[in-house]
Amino acid sequence: MHTQFTAEELAFREEVRAFYKEAHTPELVERFSNPATMKDAIIEWQRKLYDQGWVAPNWPKEYGGTGWTDTQRFIFDSERSAAGARGVIPFGLSMVAPVIYTFGNEEQKARFLPRILKSEDWWCQGYSEPGAGSDLAALKTRAVRDGDDYIVNGAKIWTTYAQYADWIFCLVRTSTEGKRQEGISFLLIDMTTPGIKVNPIHSIDNHHSLNEVEFNDVRVPVANRIGEENKGWTYAKALLAHERTGIAGVADSKRNLANLKKRAAAEVNGGRSLLSDPLFQKRLSDVEIELMALEFTELRVLATVASGGAPGAESSMLKIKGTEIQQALQELNMDLAAYYQGVLPTDLNAEQLGHEFGSDARQSFMYGRAATIYGGSNEVQKNIIAKAVLGL
Amino acid sequence: MNFDFTEEQNMLRDSVARFVQDDYNWDKRCAIAASEEGMSAENWQTFAELGWLSVPFAEEYGGFGGSAIDVMVLMEQFGKGLVLEPYLATVILFGGLLQKVGSEEQRNTLIPQIIEGGLQGAYAYLERQSRHELADVTTTASAGANGHVLNGEKVVVFNGMGADQFIVSARTSGEQNDEAGVSLFLVAAADVQRAGYQMMDGQRVANIVLKDAPGVLLGEEGAALPVMEDIAQDANLALCAEALGIMEKLNATTLEYTKTREQFGVTIGSFQALQHRMVETFMAYEQTRSMVYRALCALTNGEEDATTAMHALKVLVNRNGRLIFGEAIQMHGGMGLTDELDVGHYAKRLMMINTSFGDGDYHQTQFNERVYN
Ligand SMILES: Cc1cc2nc3c(=O)[nH]c(=O)nc-3n(C[C@H](O)[C@H](O)[C@H](O)COP(=O)(O)OP(=O)(O)OC[C@H]3O[C@@H](n4cnc5c(N)ncnc54)[C@H](O)[C@@H]3O)c2cc1C
């Protein structure tokens, strides 16, 4: 057991810290928060990471990864969070790329991976359907062979940022025989293909990130299928595990907690700051203590992975605890904003409004409800633990 | 022991329920929320014609002479429809304060105008730094040759853009958090600068700036704090009744959804993991209703622990409200995140109710002070 950083690791930390300080400019942050400029700003940010060689720490070195140790990755993420910097959009870099380099052929790797690294293609994830959410294997979007193409018909839903996407990776049904899981294939589909329609879904945080994607006789070359026909479920499952490890969000929660404390010290009710209020202290420390433990739970899971184990059902625990903590912090933030917690974006500036963070608190609180739903809902995660860990 | 409502209360409830059902469907409600004013003048007139604007006012001013129970009956139904019209701001707060401390002349001229639907009012008491502390007042009022003039700023004033007149809290003596020295003033909308914005529950609010704004003293100078506490209690009772209607609606919607949504070849309501949680939300709702009744009984019988019961009620509404809307969204899965579904809107209103007139923590602190210290 050791948790001390070596001298090299400390030097690495300084390097990362300096990079974030310089590259993640306030000007970028400003543009991230405006829907009209967000996409370009994100691409610009991801290119800076690419230029630095740090955009894909989770990839193998041969495809453009960093070749870092787990500790370095941990430091990198902690520093990102401490700097208040945003992570990369996961759909290309963290979700589809591992499937492509693990299960794709050479041609697919050469065609897609460099463009993902350089953020030249924006990807979205087309898994969920109106009738297939927690029960993903119920998906019905059909892909029927026609010569060298598949003809795809159906609809995907909750597709995050489909409105920006150049490509979508989809699970489609290629067979209705046998077990449901054994009739699913993994397709990469160009969003400009005729027959694709993206319909916006507005969400309770007053933003537009969700969409429905319709497919009407969409021709997709068979060459865009990853791996074998009807084996898509296996590839997707490998990918879901990737989605779950990041989801604990320990580093971000630590930063949010630190911010909350600052705010709580500044918010005064009847002459007493909220940070010194016994009830608020109790709620804050309840979360902080869980987070202290979760940080080490995550390190323990990482250690298992480092020594060759797979992040199995343990990553479900990271997801459940991580998202519960995120939501508790968002809720405390709302209470800190008091009656300003409901403010919608307005033309008034913070000085005219009399408040700095009410609208942000609202937005992250409302969107934050999704964290226990997406990436496999917390109920589904509990079912996994019950079955796989407890043997129930 | 009898928790039945009177014949009149049943009629009031049915008439509001019918209005919500027939004339305030979800599409109409959304159209009103999206409109410039955030309310419907036509609906307001309907409220006047149906006598709803007169409920809490004494008969001598043309009112219905209703009790806290009548208000509760009405607000609960408003909650089910997420009614946006500024009943709380104009009738409960502005009208309520007039009735409590207005002069005979002020009551005689203004209350009938409210009842007819011709006068919109607002209560401006929050300041940017005050949080939930009523005595935290920095706006000042000084007496001059032609009455008082007010200087300062009030924020998040409900119905602040729609109001014709404001009742404003201001300091006539003492320091920022002193209990003594706060007074209430009637101020005309034309005499303040206002900047409007919108809250997540559809409410239109405003910040108002007072620069030598003329104000007419309402009630006794320097002694407004007990009145402000009193009106906060009335407001909280109305809001908690509204919350009760919201909780009932959310539970019903969610229960219905879990009975129809299928995953893994069965309805999700068949999963015991969800069943137990729906039992929890059901019990949370029943407990909240009991606490509303308890507070109402204590208030209408003038019992000594009425204030304690009111603090307890606000604590429970906060806790159970969060539980109920949290589960409602969660059990709807992705659907729960959509703006199109009403669930999120009910959730937002519950959050705003919680933070209005003292949040859960504030009232729990007050409860602790009263009961344990
Ligand atoms: C903000 C957001 C972004 C998303 N982005 C994407 C995306 O980019 N791409 C994509 O493909 N999908 C995306 N999703 C979809 C997400 O993966 C699904 O919402 C999720 O899988 C749940 O499915 P559902 O919404 O159909 O809910 P349902 O599966 O209908 O679940 C409803 C409720 O029932 C519970 N439940 C279901 N089964 C069980 C069970 N066996 N035991 C106990 N409880 C159960 C669930 O936990 C939930 O509480 C996103 C969702 C959200 C909210």
CSV table of N, CA and C in Angstrom, one decimal, chain A residues 139 141-145 150 172-177 182-187 225 228-232:
chain,number,residue,atom,x,y,z
A,139,LEU,N,-33.7,-3.8,-28.5
A,139,LEU,CA,-33.7,-2.8,-29.6
A,139,LEU,C,-34.2,-3.4,-31.0
A,141,THR,N,-34.2,-1.3,-34.2
A,141,THR,CA,-33.8,-0.7,-35.4
A,141,THR,C,-33.1,-1.8,-36.3
A,142,ARG,N,-33.7,-1.9,-37.5
A,142,ARG,CA,-33.3,-3.1,-38.3
A,142,ARG,C,-32.3,-2.7,-39.4
A,143,ALA,N,-31.3,-3.6,-39.6
A,143,ALA,CA,-30.4,-3.5,-40.7
A,143,ALA,C,-30.5,-4.7,-41.5
A,144,VAL,N,-30.9,-4.5,-42.8
A,144,VAL,CA,-31.1,-5.6,-43.7
A,144,VAL,C,-30.1,-5.6,-44.8
A,145,ARG,N,-29.5,-6.7,-45.0
A,145,ARG,CA,-28.4,-6.8,-46.1
A,145,ARG,C,-29.0,-6.5,-47.5
A,150,TYR,N,-26.1,-2.3,-45.9
A,150,TYR,CA,-27.2,-2.6,-45.1
A,150,TYR,C,-28.2,-1.5,-45.3
A,172,VAL,N,-27.7,-2.2,-34.1
A,172,VAL,CA,-28.8,-2.5,-34.9
A,172,VAL,C,-29.2,-4.0,-34.9
A,173,ARG,N,-30.4,-4.3,-35.2
A,173,ARG,CA,-30.8,-5.7,-35.3
A,173,ARG,C,-30.6,-6.3,-36.6
A,174,THR,N,-29.7,-7.3,-36.7
A,174,THR,CA,-29.5,-8.0,-38.0
A,174,THR,C,-30.1,-9.4,-38.0
A,175,SER,N,-30.6,-9.8,-36.8
A,175,SER,CA,-31.3,-11.1,-36.8
A,175,SER,C,-32.3,-11.1,-35.7
A,176,THR,N,-33.4,-11.8,-36.0
A,176,THR,CA,-34.5,-11.9,-35.0
A,176,THR,C,-34.6,-13.4,-34.5
A,177,GLU,N,-33.6,-14.2,-34.9
A,177,GLU,CA,-33.6,-15.6,-34.5
A,177,GLU,C,-32.8,-15.7,-33.2
A,182,GLU,N,-27.9,-12.0,-29.5
A,182,GLU,CA,-27.1,-12.6,-30.6
A,182,GLU,C,-27.6,-12.2,-32.0
A,183,GLY,N,-28.5,-11.2,-32.1
A,183,GLY,CA,-28.9,-10.8,-33.4
A,183,GLY,C,-28.6,-9.3,-33.6
A,184,ILE,N,-27.6,-8.8,-32.9
A,184,ILE,CA,-27.3,-7.3,-32.9
A,184,ILE,C,-25.9,-7.1,-33.5
A,185,SER,N,-25.8,-6.1,-34.3
A,185,SER,CA,-24.5,-5.7,-35.0
A,185,SER,C,-24.2,-4.3,-34.7
A,186,PHE,N,-22.9,-4.0,-34.8
A,186,PHE,CA,-22.4,-2.7,-34.4
A,186,PHE,C,-22.0,-1.9,-35.7
A,187,LEU,N,-22.7,-0.9,-36.0
A,187,LEU,CA,-22.5,-0.1,-37.3
A,187,LEU,C,-22.1,1.3,-37.0
A,225,ARG,N,-19.3,-2.0,-40.7
A,225,ARG,CA,-19.7,-2.8,-39.6
A,225,ARG,C,-18.4,-3.2,-38.8
A,228,GLU,N,-17.8,-9.0,-36.5
A,228,GLU,CA,-18.7,-9.9,-37.2
A,228,GLU,C,-20.2,-9.4,-37.0
A,229,GLU,N,-21.0,-9.9,-38.0
A,229,GLU,CA,-22.4,-9.7,-37.9
A,229,GLU,C,-22.9,-10.5,-36.7
A,230,ASN,N,-23.9,-9.8,-36.0
A,230,ASN,CA,-24.6,-10.5,-34.9
A,230,ASN,C,-23.7,-10.6,-33.6
A,231,LYS,N,-22.5,-10.0,-33.7
A,231,LYS,CA,-21.7,-10.0,-32.5
A,231,LYS,C,-21.6,-8.6,-31.8
A,232,GLY,N,-22.4,-7.7,-32.3
A,232,GLY,CA,-22.3,-6.3,-31.8
A,232,GLY,C,-22.5,-6.2,-30.3
